[in-house]
N, CA and C of each residue as an Amber inpcrd file, in Angstrom:
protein
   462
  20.2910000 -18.0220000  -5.0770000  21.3060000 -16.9770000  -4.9180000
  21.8560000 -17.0400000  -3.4870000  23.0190000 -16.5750000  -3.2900000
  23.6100000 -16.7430000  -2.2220000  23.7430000 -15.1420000  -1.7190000
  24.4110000 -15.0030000   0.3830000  23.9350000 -13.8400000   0.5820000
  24.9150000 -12.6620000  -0.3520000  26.0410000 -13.1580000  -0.9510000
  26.9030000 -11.7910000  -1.7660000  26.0100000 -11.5150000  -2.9440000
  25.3750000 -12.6370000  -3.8340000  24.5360000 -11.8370000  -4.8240000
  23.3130000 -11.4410000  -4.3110000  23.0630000 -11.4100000  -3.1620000
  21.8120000 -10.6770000  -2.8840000  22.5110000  -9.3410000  -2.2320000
  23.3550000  -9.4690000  -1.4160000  24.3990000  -7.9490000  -1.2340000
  24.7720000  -6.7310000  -2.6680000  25.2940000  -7.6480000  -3.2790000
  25.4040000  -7.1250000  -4.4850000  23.9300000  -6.1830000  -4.9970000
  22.9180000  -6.8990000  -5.0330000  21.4840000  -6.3670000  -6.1120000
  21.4620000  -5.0270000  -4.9490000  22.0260000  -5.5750000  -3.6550000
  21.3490000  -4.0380000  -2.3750000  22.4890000  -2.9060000  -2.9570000
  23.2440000  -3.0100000  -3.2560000  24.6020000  -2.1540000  -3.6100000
  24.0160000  -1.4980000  -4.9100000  23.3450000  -1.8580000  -5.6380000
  22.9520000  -1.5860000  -7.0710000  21.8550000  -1.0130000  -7.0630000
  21.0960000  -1.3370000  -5.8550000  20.2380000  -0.0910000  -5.4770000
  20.8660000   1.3000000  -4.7120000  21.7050000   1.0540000  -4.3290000
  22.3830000   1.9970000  -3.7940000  22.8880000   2.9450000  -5.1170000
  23.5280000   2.8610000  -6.1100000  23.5600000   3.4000000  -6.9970000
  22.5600000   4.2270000  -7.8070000  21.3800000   3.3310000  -7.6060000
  20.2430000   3.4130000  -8.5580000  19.4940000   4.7930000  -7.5590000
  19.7040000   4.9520000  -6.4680000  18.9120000   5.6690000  -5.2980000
  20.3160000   7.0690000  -5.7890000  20.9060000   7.3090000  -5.8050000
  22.5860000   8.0600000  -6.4600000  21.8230000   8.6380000  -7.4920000
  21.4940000   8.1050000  -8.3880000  20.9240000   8.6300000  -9.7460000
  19.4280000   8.9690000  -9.7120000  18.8280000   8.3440000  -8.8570000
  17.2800000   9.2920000  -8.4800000  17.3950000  10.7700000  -7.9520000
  18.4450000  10.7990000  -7.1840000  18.5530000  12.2010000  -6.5160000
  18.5600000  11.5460000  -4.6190000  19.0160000  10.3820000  -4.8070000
  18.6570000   9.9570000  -3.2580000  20.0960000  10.0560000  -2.7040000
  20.1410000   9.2770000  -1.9010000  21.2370000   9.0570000  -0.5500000
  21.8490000   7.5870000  -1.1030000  23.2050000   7.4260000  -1.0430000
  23.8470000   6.2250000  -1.7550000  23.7510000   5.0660000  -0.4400000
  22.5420000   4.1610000  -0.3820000  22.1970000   3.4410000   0.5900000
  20.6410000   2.6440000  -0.3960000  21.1770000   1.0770000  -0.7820000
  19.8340000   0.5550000  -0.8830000  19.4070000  -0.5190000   0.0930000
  18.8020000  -1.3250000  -0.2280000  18.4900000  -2.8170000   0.3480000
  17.6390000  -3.6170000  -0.6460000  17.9660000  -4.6750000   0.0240000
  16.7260000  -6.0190000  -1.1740000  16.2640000  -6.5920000   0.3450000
  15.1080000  -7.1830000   0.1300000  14.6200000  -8.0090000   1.3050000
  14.0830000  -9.2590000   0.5570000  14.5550000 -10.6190000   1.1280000
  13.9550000 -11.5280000   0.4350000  13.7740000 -12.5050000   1.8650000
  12.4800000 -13.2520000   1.0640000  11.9530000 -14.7470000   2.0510000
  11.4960000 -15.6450000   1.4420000  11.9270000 -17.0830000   1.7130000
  11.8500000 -17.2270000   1.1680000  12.1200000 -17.7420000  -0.4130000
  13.6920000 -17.3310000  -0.5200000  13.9320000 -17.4150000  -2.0020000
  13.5350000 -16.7850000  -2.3310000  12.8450000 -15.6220000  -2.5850000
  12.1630000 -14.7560000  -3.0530000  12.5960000 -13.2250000  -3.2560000
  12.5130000 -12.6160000  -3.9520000  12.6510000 -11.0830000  -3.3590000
  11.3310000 -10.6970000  -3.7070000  11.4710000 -10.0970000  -1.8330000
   9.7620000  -9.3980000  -1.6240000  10.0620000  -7.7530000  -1.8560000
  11.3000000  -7.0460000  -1.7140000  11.8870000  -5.7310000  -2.2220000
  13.2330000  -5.4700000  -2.6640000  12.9590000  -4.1360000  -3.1180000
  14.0310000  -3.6370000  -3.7240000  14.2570000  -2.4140000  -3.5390000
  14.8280000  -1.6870000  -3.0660000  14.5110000  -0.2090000  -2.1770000
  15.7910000   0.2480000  -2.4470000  15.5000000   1.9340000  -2.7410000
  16.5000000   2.8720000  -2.7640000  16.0500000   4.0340000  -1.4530000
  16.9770000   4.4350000  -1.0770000  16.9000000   6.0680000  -0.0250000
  16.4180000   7.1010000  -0.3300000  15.3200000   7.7280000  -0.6030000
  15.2860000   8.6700000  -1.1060000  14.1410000  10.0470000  -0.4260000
  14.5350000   9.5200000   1.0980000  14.3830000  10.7050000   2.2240000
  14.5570000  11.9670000   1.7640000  15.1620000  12.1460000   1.3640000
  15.5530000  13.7830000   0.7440000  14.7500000  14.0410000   0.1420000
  14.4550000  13.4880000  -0.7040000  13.5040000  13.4760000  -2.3830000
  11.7810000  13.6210000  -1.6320000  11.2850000  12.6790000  -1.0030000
  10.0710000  12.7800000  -0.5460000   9.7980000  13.1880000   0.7730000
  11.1780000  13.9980000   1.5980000  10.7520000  15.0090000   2.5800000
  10.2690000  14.0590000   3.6690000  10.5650000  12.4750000   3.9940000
  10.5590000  12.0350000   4.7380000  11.7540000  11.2600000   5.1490000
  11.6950000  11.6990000   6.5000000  13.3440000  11.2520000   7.1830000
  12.6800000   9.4020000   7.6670000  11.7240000   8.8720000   7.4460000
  11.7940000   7.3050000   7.9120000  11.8940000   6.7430000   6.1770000
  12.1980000   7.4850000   5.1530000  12.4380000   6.5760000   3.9420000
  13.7580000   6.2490000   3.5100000  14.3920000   5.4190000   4.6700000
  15.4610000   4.7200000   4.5730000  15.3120000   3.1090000   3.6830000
  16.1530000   3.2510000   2.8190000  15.9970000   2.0630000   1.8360000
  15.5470000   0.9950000   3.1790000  16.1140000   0.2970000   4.1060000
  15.8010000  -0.9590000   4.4460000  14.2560000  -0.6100000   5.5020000
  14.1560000   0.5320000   6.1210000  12.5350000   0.9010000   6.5090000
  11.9560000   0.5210000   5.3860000  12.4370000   1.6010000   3.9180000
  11.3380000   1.2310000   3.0090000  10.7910000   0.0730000   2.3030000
  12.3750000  -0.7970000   2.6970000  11.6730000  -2.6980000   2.1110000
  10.7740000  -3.4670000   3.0850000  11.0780000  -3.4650000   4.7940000
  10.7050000  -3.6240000   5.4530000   8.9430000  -3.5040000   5.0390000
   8.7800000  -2.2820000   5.0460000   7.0880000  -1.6800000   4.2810000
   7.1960000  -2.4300000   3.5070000   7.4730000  -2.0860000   2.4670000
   7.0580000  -2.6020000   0.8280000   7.1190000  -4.1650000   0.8530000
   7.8650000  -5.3090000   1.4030000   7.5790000  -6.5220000   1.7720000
   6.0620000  -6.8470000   2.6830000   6.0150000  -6.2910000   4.0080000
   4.9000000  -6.1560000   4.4960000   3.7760000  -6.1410000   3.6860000
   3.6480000  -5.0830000   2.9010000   2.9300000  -4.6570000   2.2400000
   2.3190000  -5.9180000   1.3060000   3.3040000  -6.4210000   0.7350000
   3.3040000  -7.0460000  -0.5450000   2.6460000  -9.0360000   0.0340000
   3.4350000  -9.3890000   1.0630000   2.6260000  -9.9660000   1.4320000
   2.1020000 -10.0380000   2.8190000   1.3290000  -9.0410000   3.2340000
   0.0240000  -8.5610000   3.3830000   0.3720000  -9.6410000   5.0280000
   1.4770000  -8.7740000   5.6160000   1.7660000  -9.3300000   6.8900000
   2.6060000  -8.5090000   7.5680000   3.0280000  -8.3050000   9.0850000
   3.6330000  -7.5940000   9.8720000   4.3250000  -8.9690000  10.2390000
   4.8660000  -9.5720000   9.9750000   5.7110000 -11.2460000  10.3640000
   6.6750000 -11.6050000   9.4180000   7.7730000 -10.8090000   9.2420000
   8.8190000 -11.4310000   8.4540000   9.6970000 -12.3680000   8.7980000
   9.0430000 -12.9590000   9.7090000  10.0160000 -14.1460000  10.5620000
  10.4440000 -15.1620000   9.1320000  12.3230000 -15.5550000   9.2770000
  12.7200000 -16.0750000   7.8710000  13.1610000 -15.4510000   7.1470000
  12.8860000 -14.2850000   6.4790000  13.1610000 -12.8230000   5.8060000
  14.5450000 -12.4310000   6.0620000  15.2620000 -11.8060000   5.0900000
  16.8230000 -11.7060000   5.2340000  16.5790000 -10.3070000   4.5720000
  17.0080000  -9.5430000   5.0740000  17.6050000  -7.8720000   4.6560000
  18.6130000  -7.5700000   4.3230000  19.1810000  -7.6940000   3.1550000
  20.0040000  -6.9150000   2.6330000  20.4440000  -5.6750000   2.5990000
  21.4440000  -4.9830000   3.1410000  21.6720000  -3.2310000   3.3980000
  22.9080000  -3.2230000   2.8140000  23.0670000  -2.2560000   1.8970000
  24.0710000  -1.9900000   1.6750000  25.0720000  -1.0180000   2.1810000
  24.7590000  -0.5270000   3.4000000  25.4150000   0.2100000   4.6550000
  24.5220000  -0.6740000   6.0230000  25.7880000  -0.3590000   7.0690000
  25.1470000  -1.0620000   8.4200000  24.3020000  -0.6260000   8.4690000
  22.8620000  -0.6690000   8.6760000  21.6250000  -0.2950000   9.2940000
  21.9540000   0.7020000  10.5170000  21.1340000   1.9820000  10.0870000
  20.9100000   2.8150000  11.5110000  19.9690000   2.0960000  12.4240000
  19.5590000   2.8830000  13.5080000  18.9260000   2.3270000  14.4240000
  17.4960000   2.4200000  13.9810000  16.6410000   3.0460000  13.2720000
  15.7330000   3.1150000  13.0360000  15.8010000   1.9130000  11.9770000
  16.6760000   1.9220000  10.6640000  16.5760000   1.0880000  10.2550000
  16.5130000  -0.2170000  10.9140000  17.2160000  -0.8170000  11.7720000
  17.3040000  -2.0510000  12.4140000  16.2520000  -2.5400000  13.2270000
  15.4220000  -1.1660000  13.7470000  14.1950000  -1.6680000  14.6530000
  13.0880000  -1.6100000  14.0780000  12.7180000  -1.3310000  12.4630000
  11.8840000  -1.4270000  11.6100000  12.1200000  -2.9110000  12.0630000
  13.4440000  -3.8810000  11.2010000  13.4600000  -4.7170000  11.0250000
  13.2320000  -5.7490000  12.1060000  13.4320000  -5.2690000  13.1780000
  13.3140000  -6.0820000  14.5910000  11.3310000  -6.1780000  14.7290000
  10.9350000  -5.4200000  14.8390000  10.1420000  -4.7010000  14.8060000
   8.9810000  -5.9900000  13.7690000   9.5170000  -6.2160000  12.8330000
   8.8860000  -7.2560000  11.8130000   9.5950000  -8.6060000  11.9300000
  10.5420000  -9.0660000  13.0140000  10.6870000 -10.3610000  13.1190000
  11.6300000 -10.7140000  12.0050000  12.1130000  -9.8360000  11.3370000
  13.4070000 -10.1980000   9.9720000  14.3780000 -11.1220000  11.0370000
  15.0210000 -12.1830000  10.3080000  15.5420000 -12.7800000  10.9350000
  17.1420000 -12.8480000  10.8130000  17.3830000 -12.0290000  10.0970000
  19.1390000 -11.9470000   9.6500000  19.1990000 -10.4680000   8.4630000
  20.0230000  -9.9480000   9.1230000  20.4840000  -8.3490000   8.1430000
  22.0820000  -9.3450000   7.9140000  22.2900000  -9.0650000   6.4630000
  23.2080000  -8.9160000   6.1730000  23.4290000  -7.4520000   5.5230000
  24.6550000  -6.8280000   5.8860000  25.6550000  -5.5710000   5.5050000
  26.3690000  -5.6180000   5.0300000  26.8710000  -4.5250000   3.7010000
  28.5450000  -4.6870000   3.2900000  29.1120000  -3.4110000   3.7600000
  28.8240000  -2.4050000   3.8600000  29.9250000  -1.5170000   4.9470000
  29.2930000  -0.7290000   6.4830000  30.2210000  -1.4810000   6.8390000
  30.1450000  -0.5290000   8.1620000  30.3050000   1.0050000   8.4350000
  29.8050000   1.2840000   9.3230000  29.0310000   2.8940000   9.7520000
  30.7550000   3.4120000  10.4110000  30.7590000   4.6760000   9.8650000
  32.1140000   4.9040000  10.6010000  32.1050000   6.1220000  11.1220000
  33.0830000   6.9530000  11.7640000  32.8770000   7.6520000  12.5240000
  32.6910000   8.7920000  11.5280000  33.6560000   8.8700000  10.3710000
  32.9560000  10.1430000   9.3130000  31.7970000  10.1380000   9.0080000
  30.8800000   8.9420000   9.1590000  29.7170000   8.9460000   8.6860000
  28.4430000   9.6350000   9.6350000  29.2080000   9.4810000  10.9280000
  28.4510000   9.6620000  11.8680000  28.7420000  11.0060000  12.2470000
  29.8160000  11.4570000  12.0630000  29.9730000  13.4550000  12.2380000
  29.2060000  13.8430000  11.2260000  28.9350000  13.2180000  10.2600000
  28.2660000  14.1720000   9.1210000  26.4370000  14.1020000   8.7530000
  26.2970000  13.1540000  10.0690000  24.7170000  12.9910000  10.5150000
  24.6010000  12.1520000   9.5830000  25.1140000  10.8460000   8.8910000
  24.4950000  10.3290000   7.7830000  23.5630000   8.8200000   8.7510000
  23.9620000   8.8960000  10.2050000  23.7260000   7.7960000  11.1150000
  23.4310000   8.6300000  12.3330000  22.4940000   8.3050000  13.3910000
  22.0960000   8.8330000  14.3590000  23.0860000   9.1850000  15.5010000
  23.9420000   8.3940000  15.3880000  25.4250000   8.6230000  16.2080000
  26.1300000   7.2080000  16.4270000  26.6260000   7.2390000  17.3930000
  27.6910000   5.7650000  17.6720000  26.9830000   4.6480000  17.7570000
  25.4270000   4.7120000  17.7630000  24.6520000   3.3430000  18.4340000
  25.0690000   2.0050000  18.2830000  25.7020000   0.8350000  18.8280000
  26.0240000  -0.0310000  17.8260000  24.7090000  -1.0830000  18.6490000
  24.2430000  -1.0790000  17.4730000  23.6710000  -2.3850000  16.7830000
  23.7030000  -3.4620000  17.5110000  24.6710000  -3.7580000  17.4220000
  24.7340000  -5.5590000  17.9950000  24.6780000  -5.3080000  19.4710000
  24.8110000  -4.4150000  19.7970000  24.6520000  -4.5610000  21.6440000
  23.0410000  -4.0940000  22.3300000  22.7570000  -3.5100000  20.9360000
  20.6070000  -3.6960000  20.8660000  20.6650000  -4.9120000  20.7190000
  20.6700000  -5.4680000  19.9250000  20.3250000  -6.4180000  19.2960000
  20.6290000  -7.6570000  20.3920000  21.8300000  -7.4310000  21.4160000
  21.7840000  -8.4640000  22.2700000  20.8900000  -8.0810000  23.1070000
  20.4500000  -7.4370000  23.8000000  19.6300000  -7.1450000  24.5730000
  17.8980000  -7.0600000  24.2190000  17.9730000  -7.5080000  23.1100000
  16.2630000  -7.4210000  22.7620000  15.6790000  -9.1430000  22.4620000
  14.5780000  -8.6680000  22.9060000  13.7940000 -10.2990000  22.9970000
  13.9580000 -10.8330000  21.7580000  13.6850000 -10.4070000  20.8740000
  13.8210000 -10.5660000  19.0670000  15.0770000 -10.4530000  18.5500000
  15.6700000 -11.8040000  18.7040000  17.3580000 -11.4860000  18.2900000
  17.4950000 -11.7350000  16.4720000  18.3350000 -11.1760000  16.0320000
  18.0510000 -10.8320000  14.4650000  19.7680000 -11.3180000  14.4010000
  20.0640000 -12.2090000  13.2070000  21.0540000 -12.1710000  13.0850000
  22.1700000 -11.4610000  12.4880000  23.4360000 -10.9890000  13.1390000
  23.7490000  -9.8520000  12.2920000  24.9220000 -10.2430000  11.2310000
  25.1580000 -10.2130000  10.2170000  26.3760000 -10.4750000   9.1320000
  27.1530000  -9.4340000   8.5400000  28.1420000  -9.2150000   8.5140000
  28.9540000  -8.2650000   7.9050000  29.7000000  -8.8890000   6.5420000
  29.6310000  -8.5880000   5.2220000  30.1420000  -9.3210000   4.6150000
  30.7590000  -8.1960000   3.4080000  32.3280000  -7.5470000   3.9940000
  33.0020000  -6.9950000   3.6890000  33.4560000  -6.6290000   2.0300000
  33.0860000  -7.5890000   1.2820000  33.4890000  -7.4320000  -0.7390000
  33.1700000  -5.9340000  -0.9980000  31.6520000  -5.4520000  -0.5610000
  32.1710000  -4.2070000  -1.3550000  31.7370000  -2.6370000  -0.8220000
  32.2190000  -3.2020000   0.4580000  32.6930000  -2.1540000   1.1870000
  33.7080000  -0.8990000   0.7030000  34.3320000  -1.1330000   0.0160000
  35.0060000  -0.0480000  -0.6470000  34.3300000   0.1360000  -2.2510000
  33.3780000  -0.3250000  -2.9190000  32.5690000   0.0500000  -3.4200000
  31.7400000   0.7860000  -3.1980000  31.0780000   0.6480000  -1.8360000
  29.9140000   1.5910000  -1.2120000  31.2450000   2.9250000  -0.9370000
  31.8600000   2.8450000  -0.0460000  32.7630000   4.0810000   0.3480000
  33.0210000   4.8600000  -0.6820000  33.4610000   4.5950000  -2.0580000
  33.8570000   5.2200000  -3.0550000  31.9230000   6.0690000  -3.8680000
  31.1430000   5.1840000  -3.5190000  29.6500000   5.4980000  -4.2200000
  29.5210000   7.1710000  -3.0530000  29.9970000   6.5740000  -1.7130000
  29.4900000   7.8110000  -0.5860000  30.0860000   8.5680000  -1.0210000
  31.5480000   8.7420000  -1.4470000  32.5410000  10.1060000  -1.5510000
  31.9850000  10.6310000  -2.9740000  31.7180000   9.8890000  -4.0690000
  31.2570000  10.6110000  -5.1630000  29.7500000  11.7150000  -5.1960000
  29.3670000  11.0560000  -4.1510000  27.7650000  11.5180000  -3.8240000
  27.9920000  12.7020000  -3.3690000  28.7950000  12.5640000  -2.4060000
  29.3910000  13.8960000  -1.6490000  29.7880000  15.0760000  -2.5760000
  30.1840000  14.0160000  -3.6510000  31.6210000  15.7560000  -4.1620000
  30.0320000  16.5850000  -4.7430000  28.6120000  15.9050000  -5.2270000
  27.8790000  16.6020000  -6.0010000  26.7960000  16.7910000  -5.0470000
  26.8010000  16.5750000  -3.5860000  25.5760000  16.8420000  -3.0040000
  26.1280000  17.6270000  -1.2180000  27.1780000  17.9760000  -1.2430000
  27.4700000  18.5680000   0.0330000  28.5910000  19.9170000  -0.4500000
């Protein structure tokens, strides 16, 4: 699989996290060839603010094989990674986040992101450089998943 159908499966968790009662934000994490997760958002739901889909693959890969070293490992987000999200991933040596929409400033008045942090200017400055990808297809898929979420949860 290539990184849009692995973007894609993170987007479809994003949906799937929509219909749990979560936050429209998933991720897949794979190494490997592999997928080591599949994660939906659902902070709200279990009353913890670090169960951000790509924290929670980050874990659940770890977990699964039974290592703190995802060096190789590619993260799939289907929103830019907050900062917590991104330093989970730094944090475990992931070696490339790919994203399909970027964090915008509505997103960030409405607390759905910690504020303006950008990313790539951590990310230059840290010993553990992670590669970053933006890969735009369905970016207005996710935008349209956020506004529907909205009309039934704000």
């Amino acid at each position: 699989m290539n990184d849009k159908k692995f973007l894609k499966l993170s987007v479809e968790q994003a949906k799937k996290s929509v219909k749990s009662g979560g936050f429209p934000a998933g991720a897949v994490l794979v190494k490997d060839g592999q997928i080591q997760a599949s994660t939906e958002s659902l902070g709200y739901i279990l009353h913890d603010p670090t169960s951000h889909a790509e924290t929670k693959a980050v874990r659940d890969a770890c977990d699964d094989l039974q290592t703190t070293d995802l060096s190789g490992a590619v993260l799939y987000a289907s929103l830019q990674p907050c900062l917590m999200c991104f330093s989970s991933a730094n944090w475990a040596s992931v070696s490339k986040i790919v994203y399909g929409c970027k964090k915008t400033e509505d997103m960030v008045e409405k607390r759905y992101y910690e504020g303006s942090t950008n990313i790539e200017e951590i990310n230059s400055n840290n010993i553990h450089k992670i590669e970053l990808q933006y890969i735009p297809d369905y970016e207005n898929e996710m935008l349209n998943l956020i506004v529907d979420w909205e009309k039934e949860n704000l």
